[in-house]
mmCIF file of C-alpha atoms and ligand atoms in Angstrom:
data_model
loop_
_atom_site.group_PDB
_atom_site.id
_atom_site.type_symbol
_atom_site.label_atom_id
_atom_site.label_comp_id
_atom_site.label_asym_id
_atom_site.label_seq_id
_atom_site.Cartn_x
_atom_site.Cartn_y
_atom_site.Cartn_z
ATOM 1 C CA UNK H 1 0.000 0.000 0.000
ATOM 2 C CA UNK H 2 0.904 3.627 -0.378
ATOM 3 C CA UNK H 3 -0.095 5.575 2.693
ATOM 4 C CA UNK H 4 0.033 9.276 3.472
ATOM 5 C CA UNK H 5 -0.302 10.881 6.872
ATOM 6 C CA UNK H 6 -1.607 14.418 7.190
ATOM 7 C CA UNK H 7 0.384 15.581 10.176
ATOM 8 C CA UNK H 8 2.834 18.091 11.526
ATOM 9 C CA UNK H 9 6.543 17.970 10.920
ATOM 10 C CA UNK H 10 8.353 16.242 13.770
ATOM 11 C CA UNK H 11 5.125 14.691 15.076
ATOM 12 C CA UNK H 12 5.591 11.581 17.222
ATOM 13 C CA UNK H 13 2.394 10.170 15.687
ATOM 14 C CA UNK H 14 3.621 10.602 12.120
ATOM 15 C CA UNK H 15 6.806 8.818 13.188
ATOM 16 C CA UNK H 16 4.910 5.935 14.744
ATOM 17 C CA UNK H 17 2.684 5.500 11.687
ATOM 18 C CA UNK H 18 5.651 5.713 9.307
ATOM 19 C CA UNK H 19 7.664 3.118 11.219
ATOM 20 C CA UNK H 20 4.647 0.777 11.445
ATOM 21 C CA UNK H 21 3.936 1.185 7.712
ATOM 22 C CA UNK H 22 7.529 0.445 6.725
ATOM 23 C CA UNK H 23 7.686 -2.531 9.078
ATOM 24 C CA UNK H 24 4.662 -3.974 7.330
ATOM 25 C CA UNK H 25 6.070 -3.330 3.863
ATOM 26 C CA UNK H 26 4.166 -0.209 2.858
ATOM 27 C CA UNK H 27 5.229 3.162 1.578
ATOM 28 C CA UNK H 28 4.404 6.086 3.845
ATOM 29 C CA UNK H 29 4.809 9.809 3.374
ATOM 30 C CA UNK H 30 3.896 12.849 5.431
ATOM 31 C CA UNK H 31 1.664 15.499 3.926
ATOM 32 C CA UNK H 32 0.838 18.966 5.184
ATOM 33 C CA UNK H 33 -2.699 20.352 5.064
ATOM 34 C CA UNK H 34 -1.336 23.816 4.333
ATOM 35 C CA UNK H 35 0.489 22.640 1.211
ATOM 36 C CA UNK H 36 -2.197 20.610 -0.539
ATOM 37 C CA UNK H 37 -2.755 21.753 -4.110
ATOM 38 C CA UNK H 38 -5.785 20.722 -6.127
ATOM 39 C CA UNK H 39 -6.365 20.712 -9.849
ATOM 40 C CA UNK H 40 -9.663 20.153 -11.588
ATOM 41 C CA UNK H 41 -10.364 19.182 -15.184
ATOM 42 C CA UNK H 42 -8.390 16.767 -17.363
ATOM 43 C CA UNK H 43 -5.368 16.803 -15.023
ATOM 44 C CA UNK H 44 -7.512 16.454 -11.946
ATOM 45 C CA UNK H 45 -5.340 15.711 -8.914
ATOM 46 C CA UNK H 46 -4.559 16.612 -5.324
ATOM 47 C CA UNK H 47 -0.882 17.271 -4.849
ATOM 48 C CA UNK H 48 1.115 17.004 -1.693
ATOM 49 C CA UNK H 49 4.362 18.464 -3.024
ATOM 50 C CA UNK H 50 5.153 16.270 -6.086
ATOM 51 C CA UNK H 51 2.862 13.371 -5.222
ATOM 52 C CA UNK H 52 -0.683 12.951 -6.420
ATOM 53 C CA UNK H 53 -2.692 11.821 -3.396
ATOM 54 C CA UNK H 54 -5.587 10.602 -5.541
ATOM 55 C CA UNK H 55 -3.300 7.668 -6.462
ATOM 56 C CA UNK H 56 -2.482 6.474 -2.953
ATOM 57 C CA UNK H 57 -4.397 3.783 -1.049
ATOM 58 C CA UNK H 58 -4.965 5.386 2.313
ATOM 59 C CA UNK H 59 -4.746 8.761 3.970
ATOM 60 C CA UNK H 60 -4.574 9.065 7.742
ATOM 61 C CA UNK H 61 -5.721 12.389 9.187
ATOM 62 C CA UNK H 62 -3.482 13.136 12.165
ATOM 63 C CA UNK H 63 -4.109 16.837 12.565
ATOM 64 C CA UNK H 64 -6.523 19.604 11.702
ATOM 65 C CA UNK H 65 -4.463 22.763 12.057
ATOM 66 C CA UNK H 66 -6.342 25.929 12.924
ATOM 67 C CA UNK H 67 -7.236 28.110 9.981
ATOM 68 C CA UNK H 68 -9.796 30.500 8.583
ATOM 69 C CA UNK H 69 -13.253 29.242 7.704
ATOM 70 C CA UNK H 70 -12.219 29.205 4.017
ATOM 71 C CA UNK H 71 -9.130 27.143 4.759
ATOM 72 C CA UNK H 72 -10.995 24.626 6.899
ATOM 73 C CA UNK H 73 -13.758 24.259 4.300
ATOM 74 C CA UNK H 74 -11.184 23.776 1.514
ATOM 75 C CA UNK H 75 -9.329 21.125 3.534
ATOM 76 C CA UNK H 76 -12.580 19.260 4.151
ATOM 77 C CA UNK H 77 -13.399 19.497 0.428
ATOM 78 C CA UNK H 78 -10.043 17.895 -0.343
ATOM 79 C CA UNK H 79 -10.701 15.016 2.064
ATOM 80 C CA UNK H 80 -14.121 14.404 0.499
ATOM 81 C CA UNK H 81 -12.588 14.530 -2.950
ATOM 82 C CA UNK H 82 -9.898 11.993 -2.095
ATOM 83 C CA UNK H 83 -12.464 9.686 -0.548
ATOM 84 C CA UNK H 84 -14.662 9.884 -3.635
ATOM 85 C CA UNK H 85 -11.594 9.005 -5.754
ATOM 86 C CA UNK H 86 -11.263 5.721 -3.886
ATOM 87 C CA UNK H 87 -8.685 6.675 -1.258
ATOM 88 C CA UNK H 88 -9.465 5.250 2.191
ATOM 89 C CA UNK H 89 -9.537 8.315 4.430
ATOM 90 C CA UNK H 90 -9.162 7.618 8.163
ATOM 91 C CA UNK H 91 -11.165 9.031 9.796
ATOM 92 C CA UNK H 92 -13.722 9.706 7.094
ATOM 93 C CA UNK H 93 -14.231 13.371 6.197
ATOM 94 C CA UNK H 94 -17.726 13.168 7.668
ATOM 95 C CA UNK H 95 -16.368 11.928 11.001
ATOM 96 C CA UNK H 96 -13.621 14.558 11.115
ATOM 97 C CA UNK H 97 -16.137 17.277 10.281
ATOM 98 C CA UNK H 98 -18.512 16.169 13.030
ATOM 99 C CA UNK H 99 -15.967 15.492 15.723
ATOM 100 C CA UNK H 100 -14.135 18.831 15.408
ATOM 101 C CA UNK H 101 -17.430 20.520 16.200
ATOM 102 C CA UNK H 102 -18.357 20.082 19.875
ATOM 103 C CA UNK H 103 -21.916 21.238 19.342
ATOM 104 C CA UNK H 104 -22.588 18.907 16.414
ATOM 105 C CA UNK H 105 -21.001 15.997 18.290
ATOM 106 C CA UNK H 106 -22.973 16.526 21.501
ATOM 107 C CA UNK H 107 -26.176 16.985 19.510
ATOM 108 C CA UNK H 108 -25.598 13.703 17.653
ATOM 109 C CA UNK H 109 -24.696 11.826 20.836
ATOM 110 C CA UNK H 110 -27.808 13.096 22.594
ATOM 111 C CA UNK H 111 -29.971 12.295 19.564
ATOM 112 C CA UNK H 112 -28.939 8.647 19.722
ATOM 113 C CA UNK H 113 -30.038 8.513 23.347
ATOM 114 C CA UNK H 114 -26.580 8.577 24.962
ATOM 115 C CA UNK H 115 -26.344 10.432 28.278
ATOM 116 C CA UNK H 116 -24.595 13.768 27.734
ATOM 117 C CA UNK H 117 -24.385 16.709 30.146
ATOM 118 C CA UNK H 118 -27.151 19.260 29.581
ATOM 119 C CA UNK H 119 -25.785 21.700 27.020
ATOM 120 C CA UNK H 120 -27.036 25.067 25.812
ATOM 121 C CA UNK H 121 -25.451 26.927 22.923
ATOM 122 C CA UNK H 122 -26.135 30.492 21.805
ATOM 123 C CA UNK H 123 -24.454 33.662 20.524
ATOM 124 C CA UNK H 124 -26.005 36.206 22.834
ATOM 125 C CA UNK H 125 -24.690 36.879 26.370
ATOM 126 C CA UNK H 126 -28.178 37.554 27.770
ATOM 127 C CA UNK H 127 -29.382 34.139 26.650
ATOM 128 C CA UNK H 128 -26.189 32.630 28.041
ATOM 129 C CA UNK H 129 -26.911 34.155 31.459
ATOM 130 C CA UNK H 130 -30.385 32.616 31.471
ATOM 131 C CA UNK H 131 -28.831 29.297 30.424
ATOM 132 C CA UNK H 132 -26.241 29.619 33.199
ATOM 133 C CA UNK H 133 -29.057 29.809 35.788
ATOM 134 C CA UNK H 134 -30.967 26.963 34.138
ATOM 135 C CA UNK H 135 -27.859 24.755 34.235
ATOM 136 C CA UNK H 136 -27.555 25.234 37.983
ATOM 137 C CA UNK H 137 -25.151 28.194 38.082
ATOM 138 C CA UNK H 138 -22.124 25.944 37.585
ATOM 139 C CA UNK H 139 -21.092 25.436 33.985
ATOM 140 C CA UNK H 140 -18.211 24.527 31.746
ATOM 141 C CA UNK H 141 -17.708 26.938 28.848
ATOM 142 C CA UNK H 142 -16.006 25.434 25.810
ATOM 143 C CA UNK H 143 -14.859 26.671 22.436
ATOM 144 C CA UNK H 144 -16.783 24.818 19.730
ATOM 145 C CA UNK H 145 -13.480 23.968 17.999
ATOM 146 C CA UNK H 146 -10.716 22.933 20.360
ATOM 147 C CA UNK H 147 -8.889 20.054 21.951
ATOM 148 C CA UNK H 148 -6.598 19.108 24.847
ATOM 149 C CA UNK H 149 -8.733 21.116 27.237
ATOM 150 C CA UNK H 150 -7.626 24.401 25.638
ATOM 151 C CA UNK H 151 -9.854 27.391 26.349
ATOM 152 C CA UNK H 152 -12.237 25.390 28.549
ATOM 153 C CA UNK H 153 -13.226 27.052 31.795
ATOM 154 C CA UNK H 154 -15.543 26.371 34.675
ATOM 155 C CA UNK H 155 -17.742 29.291 35.701
ATOM 156 C CA UNK H 156 -19.738 29.191 38.916
ATOM 157 C CA UNK H 157 -19.848 32.861 39.896
ATOM 158 C CA UNK H 158 -22.676 34.981 38.399
ATOM 159 C CA UNK H 159 -20.537 38.128 38.016
ATOM 160 C CA UNK H 160 -17.771 36.213 36.360
ATOM 161 C CA UNK H 161 -20.380 34.517 34.165
ATOM 162 C CA UNK H 162 -21.704 37.898 33.067
ATOM 163 C CA UNK H 163 -18.247 39.245 32.185
ATOM 164 C CA UNK H 164 -17.144 36.016 30.499
ATOM 165 C CA UNK H 165 -20.235 35.801 28.307
ATOM 166 C CA UNK H 166 -20.062 39.502 27.360
ATOM 167 C CA UNK H 167 -16.395 39.151 26.419
ATOM 168 C CA UNK H 168 -17.009 36.026 24.344
ATOM 169 C CA UNK H 169 -19.954 37.699 22.616
ATOM 170 C CA UNK H 170 -17.744 40.669 21.672
ATOM 171 C CA UNK H 171 -15.177 38.258 20.278
ATOM 172 C CA UNK H 172 -17.935 36.815 18.073
ATOM 173 C CA UNK H 173 -17.501 33.445 19.732
ATOM 174 C CA UNK H 174 -20.294 30.911 20.031
ATOM 175 C CA UNK H 175 -21.257 30.411 23.684
ATOM 176 C CA UNK H 176 -21.222 26.698 24.437
ATOM 177 C CA UNK H 177 -22.371 26.086 28.005
ATOM 178 C CA UNK H 178 -22.532 22.700 29.630
ATOM 179 C CA UNK H 179 -23.608 21.728 33.129
ATOM 180 C CA UNK H 180 -20.589 20.975 35.284
ATOM 181 C CA UNK H 181 -20.428 17.286 36.220
ATOM 182 C CA UNK H 182 -18.826 17.097 39.689
ATOM 183 C CA UNK H 183 -16.650 14.123 38.824
ATOM 184 C CA UNK H 184 -14.149 12.555 41.196
ATOM 185 C CA UNK H 185 -11.067 13.859 39.352
ATOM 186 C CA UNK H 186 -10.838 11.301 36.564
ATOM 187 C CA UNK H 187 -12.429 10.375 33.272
ATOM 188 C CA UNK H 188 -12.348 7.210 31.176
ATOM 189 C CA UNK H 189 -10.901 7.245 27.663
ATOM 190 C CA UNK H 190 -11.783 4.287 25.451
ATOM 191 C CA UNK H 191 -9.850 3.901 22.210
ATOM 192 C CA UNK H 192 -11.862 2.171 19.529
ATOM 193 C CA UNK H 193 -10.874 0.930 16.071
ATOM 194 C CA UNK H 194 -13.529 -0.335 13.699
ATOM 195 C CA UNK H 195 -15.984 -0.920 16.540
ATOM 196 C CA UNK H 196 -13.495 -2.962 18.606
ATOM 197 C CA UNK H 197 -11.700 -1.645 21.687
ATOM 198 C CA UNK H 198 -7.930 -1.174 21.516
ATOM 199 C CA UNK H 199 -8.127 -0.586 25.243
ATOM 200 C CA UNK H 200 -8.976 2.034 27.827
ATOM 201 C CA UNK H 201 -7.309 4.269 30.378
ATOM 202 C CA UNK H 202 -8.414 6.516 33.185
ATOM 203 C CA UNK H 203 -6.958 9.989 33.295
ATOM 204 C CA UNK H 204 -6.647 11.462 36.732
ATOM 205 C CA UNK H 205 -5.950 15.066 37.575
ATOM 206 C CA UNK H 206 -5.725 16.301 41.141
ATOM 207 C CA UNK H 207 -5.319 19.992 40.302
ATOM 208 C CA UNK H 208 -7.541 20.718 37.299
ATOM 209 C CA UNK H 209 -11.096 19.570 36.507
ATOM 210 C CA UNK H 210 -9.845 19.013 32.951
ATOM 211 C CA UNK H 211 -8.418 15.513 33.038
ATOM 212 C CA UNK H 212 -6.619 15.783 29.671
ATOM 213 C CA UNK H 213 -3.074 14.444 29.602
ATOM 214 C CA UNK H 214 -2.171 17.797 28.027
ATOM 215 C CA UNK H 215 -3.330 19.337 31.360
ATOM 216 C CA UNK H 216 -1.099 17.007 33.393
ATOM 217 C CA UNK H 217 -3.739 14.289 33.711
ATOM 218 C CA UNK H 218 -2.106 10.956 34.598
ATOM 219 C CA UNK H 219 -3.110 7.972 32.474
ATOM 220 C CA UNK H 220 -3.534 4.571 34.081
ATOM 221 C CA UNK H 221 -4.648 1.316 32.451
ATOM 222 C CA UNK H 222 -8.323 0.610 32.852
ATOM 223 C CA UNK H 223 -10.391 -2.493 32.135
ATOM 224 C CA UNK H 224 -13.472 -1.037 30.452
ATOM 225 C CA UNK H 225 -16.845 -2.233 31.702
ATOM 226 C CA UNK H 226 -19.404 -3.642 29.263
ATOM 227 C CA UNK H 227 -21.410 -0.470 29.774
ATOM 228 C CA UNK H 228 -18.434 1.736 28.897
ATOM 229 C CA UNK H 229 -17.725 -0.275 25.761
ATOM 230 C CA UNK H 230 -21.339 -0.137 24.716
ATOM 231 C CA UNK H 231 -21.413 3.658 25.139
ATOM 232 C CA UNK H 232 -18.095 4.027 23.332
ATOM 233 C CA UNK H 233 -19.343 1.992 20.355
ATOM 234 C CA UNK H 234 -22.583 3.890 20.112
ATOM 235 C CA UNK H 235 -20.787 7.225 20.445
ATOM 236 C CA UNK H 236 -18.270 6.413 17.693
ATOM 237 C CA UNK H 237 -21.101 5.241 15.478
ATOM 238 C CA UNK H 238 -23.074 8.435 16.114
ATOM 239 C CA UNK H 239 -20.284 10.525 14.574
ATOM 240 C CA UNK H 240 -19.268 7.857 12.052
ATOM 241 C CA UNK H 241 -15.727 7.587 13.470
ATOM 242 C CA UNK H 242 -13.806 4.378 12.840
ATOM 243 C CA UNK H 243 -10.716 5.248 14.912
ATOM 244 C CA UNK H 244 -12.046 7.125 17.902
ATOM 245 C CA UNK H 245 -11.241 8.223 21.431
ATOM 246 C CA UNK H 246 -14.333 8.426 23.585
ATOM 247 C CA UNK H 247 -14.321 10.283 26.915
ATOM 248 C CA UNK H 248 -16.703 9.322 29.710
ATOM 249 C CA UNK H 249 -17.269 11.034 33.057
ATOM 250 C CA UNK H 250 -19.134 9.789 36.128
ATOM 251 C CA UNK H 251 -21.129 11.965 38.487
ATOM 252 C CA UNK H 252 -20.993 11.273 42.265
ATOM 253 C CA UNK H 253 -24.048 8.978 41.967
ATOM 254 C CA UNK H 254 -22.129 6.868 39.429
ATOM 255 C CA UNK H 255 -24.134 7.967 36.390
ATOM 256 C CA UNK H 256 -21.976 7.987 33.243
ATOM 257 C CA UNK H 257 -21.897 10.812 30.694
ATOM 258 C CA UNK H 258 -20.356 10.796 27.252
ATOM 259 C CA UNK H 259 -18.276 13.960 27.020
ATOM 260 C CA UNK H 260 -16.712 13.748 23.599
ATOM 261 C CA UNK H 261 -15.644 11.708 20.622
ATOM 262 C CA UNK H 262 -12.209 12.536 19.306
ATOM 263 C CA UNK H 263 -11.700 11.598 15.648
ATOM 264 C CA UNK H 264 -7.996 12.494 15.745
ATOM 265 C CA UNK H 265 -7.266 10.765 19.044
ATOM 266 C CA UNK H 266 -3.832 10.851 20.629
ATOM 267 C CA UNK H 267 -2.398 7.603 21.950
ATOM 268 C CA UNK H 268 1.012 8.414 23.363
ATOM 269 C CA UNK H 269 0.099 8.106 27.074
ATOM 270 C CA UNK H 270 -2.362 5.321 26.246
ATOM 271 C CA UNK H 271 0.329 3.244 24.523
ATOM 272 C CA UNK H 272 2.832 3.889 27.292
ATOM 273 C CA UNK H 273 0.578 2.480 29.990
ATOM 274 C CA UNK H 274 -1.291 -0.225 28.040
ATOM 275 C CA UNK H 275 1.551 -1.400 25.796
ATOM 276 C CA UNK H 276 -0.852 -1.627 22.840
ATOM 277 C CA UNK H 277 1.021 -0.847 19.581
ATOM 278 C CA UNK H 278 -1.628 1.494 18.226
ATOM 279 C CA UNK H 279 0.047 2.558 14.964
ATOM 280 C CA UNK H 280 0.580 -1.088 14.065
ATOM 281 C CA UNK H 281 -3.108 -1.803 14.668
ATOM 282 C CA UNK H 282 -4.147 1.129 12.523
ATOM 283 C CA UNK H 283 -1.986 -0.017 9.604
ATOM 284 C CA UNK H 284 -3.257 -3.608 9.999
ATOM 285 C CA UNK H 285 -6.796 -2.266 9.850
ATOM 286 C CA UNK H 286 -6.027 -0.399 6.613
ATOM 287 C CA UNK H 287 -4.558 -3.575 5.114
ATOM 288 C CA UNK H 288 -7.715 -5.441 6.018
ATOM 289 C CA UNK H 289 -10.181 -3.033 4.505
ATOM 290 C CA UNK H 290 -8.090 -2.336 1.394
ATOM 291 C CA UNK H 291 -7.899 -6.077 0.862
ATOM 292 C CA UNK H 292 -11.653 -6.403 1.294
ATOM 293 C CA UNK H 293 -12.361 -3.512 -1.074
ATOM 294 C CA UNK H 294 -10.168 -5.081 -3.807
ATOM 295 C CA UNK H 295 -11.981 -8.410 -3.658
HETATM 296 P P1 ADP F 1 -11.259 18.722 24.689
HETATM 297 O O1 ADP F 1 -11.647 18.455 23.280
HETATM 298 O O2 ADP F 1 -10.519 20.003 24.832
HETATM 299 O O3 ADP F 1 -10.573 17.530 25.315
HETATM 300 P P2 ADP F 1 -13.552 18.002 26.390
HETATM 301 O O4 ADP F 1 -14.972 18.326 26.131
HETATM 302 O O5 ADP F 1 -13.141 16.580 26.277
HETATM 303 O O6 ADP F 1 -12.663 18.944 25.447
HETATM 304 O O7 ADP F 1 -13.193 18.527 27.835
HETATM 305 C C1 ADP F 1 -11.888 18.436 28.381
HETATM 306 C C2 ADP F 1 -11.931 17.879 29.777
HETATM 307 O O8 ADP F 1 -12.667 18.752 30.643
HETATM 308 C C3 ADP F 1 -12.641 16.528 29.883
HETATM 309 O O9 ADP F 1 -11.739 15.473 29.622
HETATM 310 C C4 ADP F 1 -13.131 16.531 31.308
HETATM 311 O O10 ADP F 1 -12.104 16.150 32.191
HETATM 312 C C5 ADP F 1 -13.443 17.999 31.557
HETATM 313 N N1 ADP F 1 -14.863 18.282 31.292
HETATM 314 C C6 ADP F 1 -15.421 18.463 30.070
HETATM 315 N N2 ADP F 1 -16.732 18.674 30.165
HETATM 316 C C7 ADP F 1 -17.031 18.633 31.470
HETATM 317 C C8 ADP F 1 -18.244 18.790 32.220
HETATM 318 N N3 ADP F 1 -19.406 19.039 31.606
HETATM 319 N N4 ADP F 1 -18.178 18.686 33.569
HETATM 320 C C9 ADP F 1 -17.000 18.449 34.190
HETATM 321 N N5 ADP F 1 -15.840 18.296 33.547
HETATM 322 C C10 ADP F 1 -15.833 18.389 32.203
HETATM 323 MG MG1 MG F 2 -11.392 15.557 25.530
#
């Protein structure tokens, strides 16, 4: 197979995927979202430097760098185009599109009947203040696009709520408010590939309600319960993600909530504590489905 990885220069993940590809006898190259060039018409192609990506077998999306609306839309168009040309895109453009958008993801999870924290989204600070009261005066405010806990804050003071919402409104941000789940300082991350679990970890953080490893959360191996696996499968399916990281939180009564589905999931801490060779599994998966699609 010829594989390309859309990822940043020097990325540990690109390295892992490249080594795994080579070990299994495949070609693997890195491509940069910012340098994709498309042609239409008789010489229709998508170039990553000299190489035409429409001719490769599989493309792994390892990053979605921030950009303007135009840039993000163009990049998504390219992924759709490659997929329609027969390239296996992992995750699918539809999954990437959904999962980068916290509102769309939560809406889809809730629509399939999964338990999600009560969430209210608006653009106007007055409406946000009403929502703040309705959500119990203790909320988590999140950017719609974001990862690794960046820009997420907990607001439980009405004056601070007022100032925060006004500031965000002036910045033309969307106000995404979610009830705060008073968890016990950890969440569960299940890593799923093609509906099957690669494993799970808990991430514990004693100093920040955000349990992300990027926020100094500590990963520990975790044997997922049947219930957690069931939720993880349904959540991945709801956003159409094949390779997915699903985050679950428990409230003090032990009720689980699905917090997010990550369609570009990291696995560095996960691999360190579980020993699961994730890149190898991803490449094996691509071999399997390319083989099936040829037959
Ligand atoms: P990101 O994409 O930045 O990881 P998440 O929605 O997963 O965004 O939130 C980051 C972390 O913040 C979660 O892993 C969890 O620890 C914490 N968190 C998120 N939502 C809530 C919530 N509603 N209540 C309590 N903690 C939350
Ligand atoms: Mg998360």
